[in-house]
mmCIF file of C-alpha atoms in Angstrom:
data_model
loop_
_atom_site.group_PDB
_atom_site.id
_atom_site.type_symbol
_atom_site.label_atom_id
_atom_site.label_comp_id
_atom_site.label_asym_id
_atom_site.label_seq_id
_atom_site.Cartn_x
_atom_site.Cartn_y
_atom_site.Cartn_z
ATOM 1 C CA UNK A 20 16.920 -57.976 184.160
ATOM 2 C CA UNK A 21 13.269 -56.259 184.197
ATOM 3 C CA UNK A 22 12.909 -57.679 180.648
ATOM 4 C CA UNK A 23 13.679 -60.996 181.871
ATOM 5 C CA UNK A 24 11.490 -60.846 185.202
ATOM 6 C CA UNK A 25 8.400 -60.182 182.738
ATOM 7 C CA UNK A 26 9.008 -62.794 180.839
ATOM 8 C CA UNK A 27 9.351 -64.778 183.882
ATOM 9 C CA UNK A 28 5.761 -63.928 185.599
ATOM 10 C CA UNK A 29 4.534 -64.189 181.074
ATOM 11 C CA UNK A 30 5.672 -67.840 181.352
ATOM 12 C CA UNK A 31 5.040 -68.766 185.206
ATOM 13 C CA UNK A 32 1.976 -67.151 186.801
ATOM 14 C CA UNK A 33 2.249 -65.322 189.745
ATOM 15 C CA UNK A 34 5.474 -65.957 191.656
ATOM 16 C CA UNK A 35 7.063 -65.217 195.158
ATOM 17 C CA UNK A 36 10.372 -63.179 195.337
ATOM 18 C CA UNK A 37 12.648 -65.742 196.194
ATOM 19 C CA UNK A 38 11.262 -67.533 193.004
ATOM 20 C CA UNK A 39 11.689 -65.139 190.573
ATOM 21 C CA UNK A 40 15.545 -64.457 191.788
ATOM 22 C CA UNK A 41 16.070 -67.990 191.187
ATOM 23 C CA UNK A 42 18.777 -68.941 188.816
ATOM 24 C CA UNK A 43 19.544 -64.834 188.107
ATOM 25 C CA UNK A 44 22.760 -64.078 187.770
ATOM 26 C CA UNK A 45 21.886 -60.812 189.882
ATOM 27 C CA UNK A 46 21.317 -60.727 193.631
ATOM 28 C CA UNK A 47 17.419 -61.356 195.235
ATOM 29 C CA UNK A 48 17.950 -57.746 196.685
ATOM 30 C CA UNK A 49 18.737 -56.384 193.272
ATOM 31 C CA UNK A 50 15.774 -58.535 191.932
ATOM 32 C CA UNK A 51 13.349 -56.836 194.292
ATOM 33 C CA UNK A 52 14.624 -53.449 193.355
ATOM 34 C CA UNK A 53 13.659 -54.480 189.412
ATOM 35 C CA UNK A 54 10.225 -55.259 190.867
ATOM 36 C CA UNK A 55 9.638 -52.306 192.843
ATOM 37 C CA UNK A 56 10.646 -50.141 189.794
ATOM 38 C CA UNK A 57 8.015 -52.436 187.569
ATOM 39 C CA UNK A 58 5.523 -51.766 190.053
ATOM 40 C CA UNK A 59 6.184 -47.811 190.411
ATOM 41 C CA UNK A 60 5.590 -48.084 186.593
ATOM 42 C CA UNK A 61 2.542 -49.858 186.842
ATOM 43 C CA UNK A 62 3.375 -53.168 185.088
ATOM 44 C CA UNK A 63 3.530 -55.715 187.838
ATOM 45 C CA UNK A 64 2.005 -55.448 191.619
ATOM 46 C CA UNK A 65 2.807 -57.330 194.765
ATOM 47 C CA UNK A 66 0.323 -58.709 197.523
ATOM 48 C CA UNK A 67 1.763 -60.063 200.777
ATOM 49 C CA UNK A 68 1.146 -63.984 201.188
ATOM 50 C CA UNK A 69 2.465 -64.946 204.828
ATOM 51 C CA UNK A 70 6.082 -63.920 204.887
ATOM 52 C CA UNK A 71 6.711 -63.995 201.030
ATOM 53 C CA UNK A 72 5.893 -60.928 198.652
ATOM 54 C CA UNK A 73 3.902 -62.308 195.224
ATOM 55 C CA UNK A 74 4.342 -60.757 192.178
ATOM 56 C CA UNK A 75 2.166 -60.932 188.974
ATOM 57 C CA UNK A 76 1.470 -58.832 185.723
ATOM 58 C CA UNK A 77 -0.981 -56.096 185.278
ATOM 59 C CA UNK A 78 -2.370 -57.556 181.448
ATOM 60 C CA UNK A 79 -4.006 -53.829 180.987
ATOM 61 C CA UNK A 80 -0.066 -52.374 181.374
ATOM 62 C CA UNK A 81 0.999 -54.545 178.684
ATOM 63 C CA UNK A 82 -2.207 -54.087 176.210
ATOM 64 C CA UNK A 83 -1.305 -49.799 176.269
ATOM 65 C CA UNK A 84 2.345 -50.751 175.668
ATOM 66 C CA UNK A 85 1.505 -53.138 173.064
ATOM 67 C CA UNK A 86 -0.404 -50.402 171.353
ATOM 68 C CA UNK A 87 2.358 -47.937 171.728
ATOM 69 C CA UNK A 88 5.175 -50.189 170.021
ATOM 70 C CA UNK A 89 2.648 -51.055 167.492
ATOM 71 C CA UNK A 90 2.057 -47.124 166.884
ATOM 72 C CA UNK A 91 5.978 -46.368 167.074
ATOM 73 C CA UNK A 92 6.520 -49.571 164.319
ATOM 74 C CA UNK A 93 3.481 -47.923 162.089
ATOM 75 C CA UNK A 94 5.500 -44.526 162.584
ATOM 76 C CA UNK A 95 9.191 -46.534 161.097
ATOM 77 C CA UNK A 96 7.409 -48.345 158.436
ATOM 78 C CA UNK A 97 6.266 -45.279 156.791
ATOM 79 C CA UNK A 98 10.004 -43.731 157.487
ATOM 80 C CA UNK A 99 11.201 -46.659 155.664
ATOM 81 C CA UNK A 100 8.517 -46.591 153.174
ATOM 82 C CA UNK A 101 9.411 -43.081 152.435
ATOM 83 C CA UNK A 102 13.440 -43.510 152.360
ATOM 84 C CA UNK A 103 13.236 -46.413 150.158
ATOM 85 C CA UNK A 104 11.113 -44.182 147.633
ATOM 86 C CA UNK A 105 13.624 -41.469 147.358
ATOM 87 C CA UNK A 106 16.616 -44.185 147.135
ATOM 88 C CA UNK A 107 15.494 -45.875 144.577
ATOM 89 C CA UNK A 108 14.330 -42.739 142.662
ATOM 90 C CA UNK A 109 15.915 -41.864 139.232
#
C-alpha cells in the first residue's frame, strides 16, 4: 500500500487524502495511516489546504534511499561475483 501511495504522489504531484485513497482497495482511514507512517519516516509531508490534508514527496528522502539500494546492489553483485567464481572453479 505505502509502495503504491509513492508511486502515486511519483506519477501525480501533490495530492489531497481523499485523492490518493481513490480506487484503493484499502479504506481512506487505513490510507492516512500509510501516510502518517511515510511521513514519521521522512519520505512524504502533509500541509493543511482548507479542510483537505495534501501530501507530496520529500525528493532528498528518495535520493539517500536511492543511494542505499544502489550500495546494497554493489554489495550482491560482488556476492554473486564471488559465488560464481568458486562454482565454476575446477
Amino acid at each position: 500500500t505505502r509502495l503504491q501511495l509513492v508511486a502515486r504522489l511519483v506519477r501525480g504531484g501533490p495530492q489531497s487524502s481523499s485523492g490518493l485513497a481513490a480506487g484503493m482497495a484499502v479504506t481512506r482511514q487505513a490510507v492516512s495511516k500509510h501516510l502518517r507512517t511515510l511521513e514519521k519516516a521522512g519520505i512524504a509531508r502533509s500541509r493543511r489546504f482548507g479542510r483537505e490534508r495534501i501530501w507530496e514527496l520529500r525528493p532528498a528522502s528518495l535520493d539517500e534511499a536511492q543511494i542505499y539500494l544502489q550500495e546494497i546492489s554493489a554489495q550482491w553483485d560482488l556476492a554473486i561475483a564471488r559465488l560464481r567464481a568458486f562454482v565454476e572453479e575446477d
